[in-house]
XYZ file of C-alpha atoms in Angstrom:
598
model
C -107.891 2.859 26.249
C -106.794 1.380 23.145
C -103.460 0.851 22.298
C -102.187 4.273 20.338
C -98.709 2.162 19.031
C -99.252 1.317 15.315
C -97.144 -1.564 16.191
C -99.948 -2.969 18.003
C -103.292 -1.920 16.177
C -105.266 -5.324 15.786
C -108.647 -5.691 14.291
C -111.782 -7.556 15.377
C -111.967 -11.373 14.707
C -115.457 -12.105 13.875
C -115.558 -14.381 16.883
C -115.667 -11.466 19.455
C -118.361 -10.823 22.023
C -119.294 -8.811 24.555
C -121.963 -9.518 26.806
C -123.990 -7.563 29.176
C -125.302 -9.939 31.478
C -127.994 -7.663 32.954
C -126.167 -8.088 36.826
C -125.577 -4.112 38.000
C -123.996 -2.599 41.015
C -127.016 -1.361 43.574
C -127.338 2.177 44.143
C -128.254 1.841 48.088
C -126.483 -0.419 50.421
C -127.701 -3.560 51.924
C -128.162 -4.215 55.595
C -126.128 -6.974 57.022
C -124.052 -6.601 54.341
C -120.992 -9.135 55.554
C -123.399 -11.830 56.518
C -125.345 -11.896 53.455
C -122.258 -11.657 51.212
C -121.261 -15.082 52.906
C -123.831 -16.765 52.749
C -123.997 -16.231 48.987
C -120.799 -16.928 48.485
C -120.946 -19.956 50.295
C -124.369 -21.422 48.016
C -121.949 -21.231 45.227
C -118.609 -22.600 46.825
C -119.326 -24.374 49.844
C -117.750 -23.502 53.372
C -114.206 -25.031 52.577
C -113.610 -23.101 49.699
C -114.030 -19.767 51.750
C -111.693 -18.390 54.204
C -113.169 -15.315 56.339
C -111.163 -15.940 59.539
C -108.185 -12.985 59.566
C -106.248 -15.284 61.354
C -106.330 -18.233 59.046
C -106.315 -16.321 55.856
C -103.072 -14.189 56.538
C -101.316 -15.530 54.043
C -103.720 -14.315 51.139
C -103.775 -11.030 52.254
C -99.965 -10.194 52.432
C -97.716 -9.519 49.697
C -94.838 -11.443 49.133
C -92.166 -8.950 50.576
C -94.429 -6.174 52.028
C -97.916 -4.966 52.018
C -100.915 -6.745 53.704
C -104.534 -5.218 54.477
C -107.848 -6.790 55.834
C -110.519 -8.371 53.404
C -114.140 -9.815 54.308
C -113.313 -13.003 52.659
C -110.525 -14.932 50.522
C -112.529 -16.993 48.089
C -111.267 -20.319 46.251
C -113.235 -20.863 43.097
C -112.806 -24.496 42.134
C -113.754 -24.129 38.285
C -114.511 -21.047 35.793
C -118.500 -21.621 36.509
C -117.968 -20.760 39.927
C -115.763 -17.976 39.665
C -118.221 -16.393 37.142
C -121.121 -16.510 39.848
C -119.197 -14.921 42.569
C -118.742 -12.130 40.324
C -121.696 -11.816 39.800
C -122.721 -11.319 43.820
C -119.452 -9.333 44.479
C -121.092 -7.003 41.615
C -124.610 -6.818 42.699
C -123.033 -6.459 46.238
C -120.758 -3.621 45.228
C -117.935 -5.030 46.483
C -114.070 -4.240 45.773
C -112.757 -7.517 43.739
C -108.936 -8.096 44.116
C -107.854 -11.051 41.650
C -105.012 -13.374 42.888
C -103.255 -15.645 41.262
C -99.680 -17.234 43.101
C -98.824 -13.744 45.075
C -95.706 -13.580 44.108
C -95.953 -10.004 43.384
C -93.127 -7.597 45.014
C -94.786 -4.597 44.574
C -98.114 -5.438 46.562
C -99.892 -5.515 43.568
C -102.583 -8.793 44.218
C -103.380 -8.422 47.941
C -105.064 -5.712 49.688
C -103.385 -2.699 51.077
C -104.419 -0.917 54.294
C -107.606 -1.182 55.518
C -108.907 2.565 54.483
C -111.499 1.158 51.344
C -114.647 2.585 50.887
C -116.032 -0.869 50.786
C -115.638 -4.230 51.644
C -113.213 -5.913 49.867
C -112.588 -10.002 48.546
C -109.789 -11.753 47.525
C -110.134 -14.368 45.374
C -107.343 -16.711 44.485
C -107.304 -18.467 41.179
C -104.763 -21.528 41.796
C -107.006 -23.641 41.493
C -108.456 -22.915 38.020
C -104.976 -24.571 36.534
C -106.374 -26.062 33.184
C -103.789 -25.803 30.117
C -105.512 -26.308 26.637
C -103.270 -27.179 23.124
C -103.975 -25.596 20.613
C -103.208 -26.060 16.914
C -101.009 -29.313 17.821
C -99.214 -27.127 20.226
C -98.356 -24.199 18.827
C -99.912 -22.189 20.700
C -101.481 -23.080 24.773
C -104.949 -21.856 26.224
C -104.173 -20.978 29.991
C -106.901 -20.831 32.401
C -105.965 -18.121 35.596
C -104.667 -20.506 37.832
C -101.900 -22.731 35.451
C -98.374 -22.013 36.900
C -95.279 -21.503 34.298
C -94.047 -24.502 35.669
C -97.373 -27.022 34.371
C -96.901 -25.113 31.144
C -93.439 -25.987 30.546
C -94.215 -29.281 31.416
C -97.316 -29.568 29.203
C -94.934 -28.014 26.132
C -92.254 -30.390 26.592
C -94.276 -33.336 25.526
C -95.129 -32.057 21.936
C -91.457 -30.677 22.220
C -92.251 -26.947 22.245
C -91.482 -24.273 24.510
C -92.997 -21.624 26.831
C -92.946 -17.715 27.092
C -91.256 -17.903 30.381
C -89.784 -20.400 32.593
C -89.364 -20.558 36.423
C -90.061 -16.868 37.701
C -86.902 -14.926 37.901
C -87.962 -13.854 41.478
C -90.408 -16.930 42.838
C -91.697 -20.601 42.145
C -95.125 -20.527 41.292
C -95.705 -17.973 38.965
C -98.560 -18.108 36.737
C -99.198 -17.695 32.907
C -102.065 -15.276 33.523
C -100.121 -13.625 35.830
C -97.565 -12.866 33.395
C -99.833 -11.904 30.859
C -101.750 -8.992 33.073
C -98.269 -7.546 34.822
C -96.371 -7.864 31.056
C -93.882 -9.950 32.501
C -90.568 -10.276 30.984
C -87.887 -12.961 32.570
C -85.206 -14.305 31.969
C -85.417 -15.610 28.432
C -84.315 -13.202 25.857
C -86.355 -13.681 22.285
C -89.374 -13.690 24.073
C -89.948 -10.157 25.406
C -92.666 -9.214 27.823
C -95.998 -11.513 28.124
C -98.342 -10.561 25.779
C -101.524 -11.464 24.143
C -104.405 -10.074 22.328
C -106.828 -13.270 23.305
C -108.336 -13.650 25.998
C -111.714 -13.867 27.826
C -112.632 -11.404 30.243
C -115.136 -9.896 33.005
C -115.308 -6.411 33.567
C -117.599 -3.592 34.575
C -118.557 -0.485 32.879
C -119.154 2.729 33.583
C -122.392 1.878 34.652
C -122.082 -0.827 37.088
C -122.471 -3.409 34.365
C -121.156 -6.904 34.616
C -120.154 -8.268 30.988
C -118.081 -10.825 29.834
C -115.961 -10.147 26.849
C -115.016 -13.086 24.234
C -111.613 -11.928 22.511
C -110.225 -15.129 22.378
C -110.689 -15.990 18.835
C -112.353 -19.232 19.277
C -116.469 -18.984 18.856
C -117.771 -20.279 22.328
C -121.437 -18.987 22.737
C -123.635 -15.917 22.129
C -124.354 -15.156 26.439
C -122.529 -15.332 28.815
C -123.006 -18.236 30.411
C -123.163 -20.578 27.566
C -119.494 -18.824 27.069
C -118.541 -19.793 30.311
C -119.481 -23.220 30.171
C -118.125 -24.420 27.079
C -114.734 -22.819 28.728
C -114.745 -24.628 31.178
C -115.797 -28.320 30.016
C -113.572 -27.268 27.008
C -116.480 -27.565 24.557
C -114.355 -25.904 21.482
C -112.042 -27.119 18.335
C -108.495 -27.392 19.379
C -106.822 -27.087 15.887
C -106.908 -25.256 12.760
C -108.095 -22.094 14.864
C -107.496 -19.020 13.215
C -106.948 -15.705 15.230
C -107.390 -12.584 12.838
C -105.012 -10.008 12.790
C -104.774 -10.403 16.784
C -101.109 -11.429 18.359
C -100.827 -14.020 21.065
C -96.617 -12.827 21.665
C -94.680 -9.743 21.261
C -94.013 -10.912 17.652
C -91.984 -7.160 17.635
C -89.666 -7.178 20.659
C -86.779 -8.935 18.511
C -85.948 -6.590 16.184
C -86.893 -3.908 19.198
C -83.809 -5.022 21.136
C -81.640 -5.724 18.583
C -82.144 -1.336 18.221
C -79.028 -0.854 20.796
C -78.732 2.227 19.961
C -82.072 3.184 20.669
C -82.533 5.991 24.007
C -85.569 4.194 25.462
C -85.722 1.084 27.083
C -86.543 -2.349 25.623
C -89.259 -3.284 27.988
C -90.792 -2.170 30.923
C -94.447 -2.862 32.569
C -95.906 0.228 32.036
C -95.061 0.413 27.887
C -98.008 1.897 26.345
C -97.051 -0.418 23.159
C -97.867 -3.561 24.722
C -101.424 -2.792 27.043
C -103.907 -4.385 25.747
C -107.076 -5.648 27.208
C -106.061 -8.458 29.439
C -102.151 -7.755 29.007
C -100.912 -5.196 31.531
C -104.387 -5.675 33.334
C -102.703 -5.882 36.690
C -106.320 -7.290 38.346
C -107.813 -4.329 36.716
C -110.063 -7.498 34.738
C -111.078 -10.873 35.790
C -109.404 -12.781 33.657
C -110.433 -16.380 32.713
C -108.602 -17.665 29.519
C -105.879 -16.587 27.461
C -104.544 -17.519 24.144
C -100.674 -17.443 23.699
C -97.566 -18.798 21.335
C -95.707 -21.078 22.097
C -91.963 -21.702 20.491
C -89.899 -24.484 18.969
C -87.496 -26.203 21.044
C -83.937 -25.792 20.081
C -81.713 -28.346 18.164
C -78.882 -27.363 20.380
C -77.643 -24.870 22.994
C -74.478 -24.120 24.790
C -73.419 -21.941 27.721
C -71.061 -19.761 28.819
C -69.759 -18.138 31.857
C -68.205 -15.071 31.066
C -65.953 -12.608 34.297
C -64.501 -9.248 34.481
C -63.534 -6.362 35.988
C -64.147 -4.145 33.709
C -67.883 -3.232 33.338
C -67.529 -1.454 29.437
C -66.466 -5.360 28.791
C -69.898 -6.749 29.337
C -71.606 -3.164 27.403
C -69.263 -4.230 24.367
C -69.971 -7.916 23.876
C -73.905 -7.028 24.717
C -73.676 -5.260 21.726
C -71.114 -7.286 19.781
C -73.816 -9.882 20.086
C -77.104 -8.477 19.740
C -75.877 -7.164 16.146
C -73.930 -9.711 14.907
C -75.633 -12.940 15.744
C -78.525 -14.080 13.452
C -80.668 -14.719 15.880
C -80.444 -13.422 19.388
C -78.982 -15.036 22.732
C -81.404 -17.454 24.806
C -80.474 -16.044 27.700
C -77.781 -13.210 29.285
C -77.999 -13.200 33.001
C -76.114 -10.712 35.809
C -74.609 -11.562 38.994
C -72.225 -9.076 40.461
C -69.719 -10.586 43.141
C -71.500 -8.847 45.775
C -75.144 -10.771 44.835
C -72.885 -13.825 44.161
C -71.887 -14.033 47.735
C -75.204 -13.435 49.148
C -76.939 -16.170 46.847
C -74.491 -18.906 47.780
C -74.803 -18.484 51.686
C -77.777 -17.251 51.446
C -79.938 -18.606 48.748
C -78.355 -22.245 49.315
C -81.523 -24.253 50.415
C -83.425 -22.612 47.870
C -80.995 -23.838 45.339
C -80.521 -26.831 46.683
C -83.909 -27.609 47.088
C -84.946 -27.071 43.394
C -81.737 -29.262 42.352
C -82.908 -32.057 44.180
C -86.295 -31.997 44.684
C -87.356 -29.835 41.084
C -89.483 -27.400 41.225
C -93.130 -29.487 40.595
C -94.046 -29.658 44.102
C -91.609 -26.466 45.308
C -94.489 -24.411 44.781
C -97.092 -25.789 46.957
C -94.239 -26.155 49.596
C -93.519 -22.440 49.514
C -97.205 -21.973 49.979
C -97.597 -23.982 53.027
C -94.363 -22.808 54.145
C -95.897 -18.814 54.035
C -98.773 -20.198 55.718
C -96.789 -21.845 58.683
C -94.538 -18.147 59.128
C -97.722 -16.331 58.929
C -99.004 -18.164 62.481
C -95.771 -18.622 63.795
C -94.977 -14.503 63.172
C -98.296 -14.225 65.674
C -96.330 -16.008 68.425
C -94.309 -12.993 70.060
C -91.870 -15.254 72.106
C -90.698 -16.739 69.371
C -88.433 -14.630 66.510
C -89.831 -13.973 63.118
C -90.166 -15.811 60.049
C -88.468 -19.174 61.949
C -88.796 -21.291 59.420
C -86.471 -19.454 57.702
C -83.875 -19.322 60.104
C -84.471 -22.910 60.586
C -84.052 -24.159 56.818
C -80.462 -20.989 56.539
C -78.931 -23.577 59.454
C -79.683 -26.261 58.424
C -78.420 -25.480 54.950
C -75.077 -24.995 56.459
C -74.622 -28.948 56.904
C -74.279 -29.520 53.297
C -71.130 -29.324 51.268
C -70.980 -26.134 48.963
C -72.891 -26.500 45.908
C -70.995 -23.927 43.636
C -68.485 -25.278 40.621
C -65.330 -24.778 41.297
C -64.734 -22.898 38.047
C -67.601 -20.654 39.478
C -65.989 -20.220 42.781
C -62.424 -18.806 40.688
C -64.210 -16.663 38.659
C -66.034 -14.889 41.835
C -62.352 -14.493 43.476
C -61.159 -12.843 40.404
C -63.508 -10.743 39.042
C -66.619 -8.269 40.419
C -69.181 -8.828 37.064
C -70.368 -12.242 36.079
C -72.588 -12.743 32.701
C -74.121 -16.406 32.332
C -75.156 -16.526 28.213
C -76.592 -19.327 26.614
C -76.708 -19.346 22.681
C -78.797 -21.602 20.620
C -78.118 -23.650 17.105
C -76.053 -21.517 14.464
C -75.078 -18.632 17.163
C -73.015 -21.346 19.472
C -69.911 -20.968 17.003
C -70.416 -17.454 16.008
C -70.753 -16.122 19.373
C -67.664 -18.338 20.700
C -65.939 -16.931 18.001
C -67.204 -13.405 19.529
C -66.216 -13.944 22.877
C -62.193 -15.599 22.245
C -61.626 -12.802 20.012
C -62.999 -9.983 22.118
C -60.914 -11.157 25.670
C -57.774 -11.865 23.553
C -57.417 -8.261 23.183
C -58.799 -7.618 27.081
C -56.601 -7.881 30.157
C -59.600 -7.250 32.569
C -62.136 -10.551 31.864
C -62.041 -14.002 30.138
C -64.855 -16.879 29.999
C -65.528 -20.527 29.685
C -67.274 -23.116 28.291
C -69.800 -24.571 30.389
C -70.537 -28.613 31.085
C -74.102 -29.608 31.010
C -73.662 -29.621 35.324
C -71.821 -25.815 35.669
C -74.636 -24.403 33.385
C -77.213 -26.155 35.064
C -76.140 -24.807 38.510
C -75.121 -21.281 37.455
C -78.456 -20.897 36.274
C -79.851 -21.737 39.935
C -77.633 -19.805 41.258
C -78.859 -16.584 39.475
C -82.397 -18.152 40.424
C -81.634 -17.756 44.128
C -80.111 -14.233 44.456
C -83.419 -12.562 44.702
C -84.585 -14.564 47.732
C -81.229 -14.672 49.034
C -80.992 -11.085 49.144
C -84.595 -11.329 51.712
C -82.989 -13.848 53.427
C -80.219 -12.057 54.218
C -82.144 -9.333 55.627
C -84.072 -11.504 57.912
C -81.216 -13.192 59.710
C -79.587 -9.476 60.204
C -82.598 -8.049 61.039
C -81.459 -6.624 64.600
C -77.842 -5.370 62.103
C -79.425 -3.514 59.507
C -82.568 -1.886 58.187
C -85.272 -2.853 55.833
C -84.468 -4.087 52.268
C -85.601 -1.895 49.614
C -86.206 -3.761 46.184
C -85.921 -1.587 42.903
C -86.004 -3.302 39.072
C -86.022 -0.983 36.556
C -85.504 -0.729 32.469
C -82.443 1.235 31.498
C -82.260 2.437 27.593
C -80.737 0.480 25.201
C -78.152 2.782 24.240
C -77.128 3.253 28.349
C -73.012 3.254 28.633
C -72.826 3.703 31.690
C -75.089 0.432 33.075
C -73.441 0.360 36.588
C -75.121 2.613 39.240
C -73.030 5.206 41.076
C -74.896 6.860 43.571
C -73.776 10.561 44.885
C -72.541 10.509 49.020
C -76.249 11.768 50.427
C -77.941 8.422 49.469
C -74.512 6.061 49.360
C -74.317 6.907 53.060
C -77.435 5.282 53.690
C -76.723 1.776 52.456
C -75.496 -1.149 53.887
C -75.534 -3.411 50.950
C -75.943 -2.893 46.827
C -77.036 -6.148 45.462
C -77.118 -5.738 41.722
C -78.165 -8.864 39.503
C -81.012 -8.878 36.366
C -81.469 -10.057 32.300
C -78.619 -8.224 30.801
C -79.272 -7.967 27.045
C -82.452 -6.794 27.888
C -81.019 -4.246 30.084
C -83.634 -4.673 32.834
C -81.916 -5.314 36.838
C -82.945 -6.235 40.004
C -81.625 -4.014 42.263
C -81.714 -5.045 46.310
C -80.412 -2.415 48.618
C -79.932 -3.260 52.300
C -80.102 -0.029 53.736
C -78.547 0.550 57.811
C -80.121 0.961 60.867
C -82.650 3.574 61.401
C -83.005 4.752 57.804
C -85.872 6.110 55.798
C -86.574 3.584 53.149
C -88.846 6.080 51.604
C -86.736 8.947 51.590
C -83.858 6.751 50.494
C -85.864 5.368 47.289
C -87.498 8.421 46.232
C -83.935 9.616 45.697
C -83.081 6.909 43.961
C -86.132 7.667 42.016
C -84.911 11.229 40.910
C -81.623 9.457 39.629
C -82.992 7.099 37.925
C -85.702 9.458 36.074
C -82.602 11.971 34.990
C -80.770 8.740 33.830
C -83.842 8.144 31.132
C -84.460 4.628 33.040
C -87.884 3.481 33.638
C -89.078 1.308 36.290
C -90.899 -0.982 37.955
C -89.760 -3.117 34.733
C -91.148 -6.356 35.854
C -93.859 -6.487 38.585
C -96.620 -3.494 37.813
C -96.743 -0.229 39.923
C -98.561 -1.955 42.587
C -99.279 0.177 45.584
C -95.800 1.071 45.813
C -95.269 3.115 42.619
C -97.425 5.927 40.789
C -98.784 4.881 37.501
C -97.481 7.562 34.771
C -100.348 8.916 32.940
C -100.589 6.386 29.805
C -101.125 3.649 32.412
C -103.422 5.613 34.201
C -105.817 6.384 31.597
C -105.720 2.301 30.673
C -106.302 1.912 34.409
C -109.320 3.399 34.090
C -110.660 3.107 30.876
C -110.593 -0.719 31.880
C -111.955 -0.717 35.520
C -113.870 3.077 35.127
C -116.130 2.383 38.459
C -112.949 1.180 40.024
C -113.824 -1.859 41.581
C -110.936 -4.565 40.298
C -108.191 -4.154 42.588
C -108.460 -0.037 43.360
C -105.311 2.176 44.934
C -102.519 0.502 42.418
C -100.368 3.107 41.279
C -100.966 5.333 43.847
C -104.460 6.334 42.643
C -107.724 6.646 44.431
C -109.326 4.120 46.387
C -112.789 5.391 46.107
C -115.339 4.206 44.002
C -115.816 6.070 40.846
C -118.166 7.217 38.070
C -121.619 7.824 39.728
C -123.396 6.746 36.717
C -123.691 3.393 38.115
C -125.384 4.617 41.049
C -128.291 6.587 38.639
């Protein structure tokens, strides 16, 4: 489907190429199917770069809060070459190809769900594949599927630019490409969901045909595999690249949420304005290279933390702000007290641990650590996810981490806004702030030290895990959690749920935190013993649907929402034999479009 949004009409560099590589789906199956799948697989990646044991690949094949389903292998490419040749047998195979990247997903979106496929399914995980390119002396990056937001940043900071997206608002680890295909948005304001119109891609058309598509504006071959090898040993100019009339950012989403007064939301996952090829892909591609901005790094920047009472406070200087700074904030981000409380008991080792330790190596430690709680969970004697409860006691021996301006605010007031303005808005938006709470009783704010913004930015980091965490040590008090983020419009008064007595009833806990100028929250709701989560969220739904609000905002439908019908139709005018990652957004599992079987 191509994008119908005259904001986002691009034309054809003359570097684009698609490829049909001649490698079709079979139309009869093979005998022995598992056993000769392997040993293909392992000709092209050895035996330690393929994990078919259920018990030792757990880990791949659960999400990151829920989900989890069975898969004939979980396969570790080590470069692009190789990942292009097991497509090429998972094709000629006919087998169900679920891309992975970090898995840190909460909407089950990169594992496998259930184990009711039509046919065999691999996972295979891209970490590995972590190459970051410069291009054009920086200015913009080339990503290969595996390069986390963290090695990006770092790369960026030494030609002083900066990235899309920083540490993920819910996990370490995240990955550019994984942005990219699940339009990612975060925490940083200017820079709108993660978008690009370059990229190289595999994909397979309505008749079973494997091709590899060369959108990336940078002339790299005229087959396939020449295209995939210069990729990979980086055989390509690095400056003065030109990209057509193609975008590698939401160039648009500025002056889109500076509209406040708009009745549709800012951003959201499923925006028909911003899918496009490899961007909102959701696994629906393989993708192997993309082509994005990157931004200047600011002369200066300041932050603030900002408390009230009074919710219309926060809706007033949101758009106090947005329309009368020149630019736009760097970042506006929600705690209420509620979230507040659970981060800092909660959510302590976590922020301790990326205070101390930074988050370089936090990723791979949060990988081992899943690994370690998926054997231990195996061991019914002992109680689940221990490592958890392990690292929330011993967290308790350290002295509290929280300024103590911090601590004041969160006895005083229920809504806390952390804002951080940039070069010629510092002044302006001070200015904004001391003469907005000089005529308000119910709030007031402060000026940050280099240490209070620092930490009230890892504070915010930790609420969603906190929020998990929480539910795991009360698991035997209270029910499941059920995890909601959703896009309200940008003319929305009244931002603060209220929910009506037949679903309020069935909560324990409301923990409400998310990017506020671009209106989109994280909403964690610990509901009480013995409730329906499903019940309980699809009225939630309904409210949310007569309240104009869309949602999942950040992390794709998954397999936990439906996709609406725009998303649908991109679904499968991308994947149309639906063999890339089938089931998310609640449609069918089943291999489609016969005319690959002719």
């Amino acid at each position: 489907m191509q994008n119908t949004d005259k904001e986002a009409s691009v034309l054809h560099s003359s570097t684009d190429i698609e490829v049909d590589t001649g490698i079709r789906q079979p139309s009869k199956p093979i005998h022995n199917q598992a056993a000769v799948c392997l040993q293909s697989f392992e000709k092209v990646l050895g035996a330690n770069n393929i994990s078919a044991d259920p018990n030792k690949n757990q880990h791949y094949r659960k999400g990151w809060r829920s989900g989890e389903g069975s898969a004939l292998a979980v396969l570790f490419p080590q470069d692009l070459l190789q990942l292009w040749e097991v497509l090429k047998i998972a094709v000629k195979q006919k087998l169900i190809v679920i891309m992975q990247a970090a898995n840190t997903g909460l909407t089950e979106g990169s594992t496998p769900s259930g184990n009711d496929y039509d046919r065999p399914v691999i996972v295979i995980n891209t970490l590995a594949l972590d190459d970051i390119v410069l291009l054009n002396k920086g200015k913009q990056v080339l990503s290969f599927p595996g390069a986390t937001l963290h090695k990006l940043e770092e790369t960026l900071s030494k030609v002083n630019r900066s990235p899309h997206s920083v540490i993920g608002s819910s996990t370490l680890g995240a990955t550019v490409v994984g942005g990219i295909a699940n339009n990612s948005g975060g925490a940083l304001v200017k820079r709108g969901p993660a978008y690009t119109e370059l990229s190289v891609f595999a994909k397979i058309n309505e008749h079973g045909q494997l091709l590899l598509v060369n959108h990336l504006g940078i002339k790299l071959g005229d087959d396939a595999d020449t295209i995939i090898k210069n990729l990979a040993t980086r055989n390509f100019p690095t400056d003065d690249i030109e990209q057509g009339n193609r975008s590698a950012s939401d160039t648009l989403y500025q002056a889109r949420i500076k509209n406040i007064d708009a009745d549709t939301p800012s951003r959201f996952n499923a925006d028909p304005r911003r899918l496009y090829e490899a961007s909102g892909c959701a696994g629906k591609l393989a993708v192997f290279a993309v082509r994005v901005d990157s931004h200047p790094v600011n002369r200066v920047e300041k932050s603030f933390y900002i408390g009230t009472n009074d919710a219309n406070d926060l809706y007033q200087l949101r758009r106090q702000l947005l329309s009368q700074l020149n630019g736009l904030p760097e970042v506006g981000e929600y705690m209420h007290r509620d979230i507040f409380d659970i981060a800092e008991k909660y959510g302590k080792d976590t922020f301790l641990s990326v205070l101390h330790l930074g988050t370089k190596r936090l990723p791979n430690l949060f990988a081992k650590k899943g690994r370690v709680d998926a054997l231990l969970n195996k061991v019914k004697w002992l109680p689940p996810y221990l490592s958890d409860r392990i690292m929330q006691h011993l967290s308790r021996l350290f002295p509290s981490h929280i300024p103590e301006r911090m601590k004041a605010y969160r006895k005083e007031y229920e809504h806390h806004l952390v804002l951080k303005l940039s070069n010629e808005d510092i002044e302006k938006g001070h200015n904004i702030l001391t003469a907005y709470f000089a005529n308000s009783n119910s709030g007031n704010f402060f000026e940050c030290d280099q240490d209070e913004a620092k930490k009230a930015y890892l504070h915010r980091f930790a609420a969603a895990g906190a929020a998990i965490r929480y539910q795991t040590m009360h698991n035997k008090e209270v029910g499941s959690i059920l995890a909601l983020d959703i896009a309200l419009k940008r003319n929305e008064i009244n931002w603060v749920e209220s929910f009506p007595p037949d679903i309020e009833k069935h909560i324990e806990k409301k923990l409400y935190y998310g990017h506020f100028f671009c209106y989109v929250f994280h909403q964690d709701y610990i509901l009480k013993k013995g409730v329906n989560a499903h019940d309980v969220k699809k009225m939630m739904l309904t409210q949310l649907d007569k309240r104009g609000a869309k949602y999942p905002a950040e992390h794709n439908v998954g397999y936990l929402y439906k996709a609406e019908d725009p998303l649908k139709q991109f679904y499968t005018s991308l994947d149309p034999t639906n063999t890339f990652n089938p089931g998310i957004g609640k449609l069918e599992k089943t291999q489609r479009n016969c005319q690959c079987c002719l």
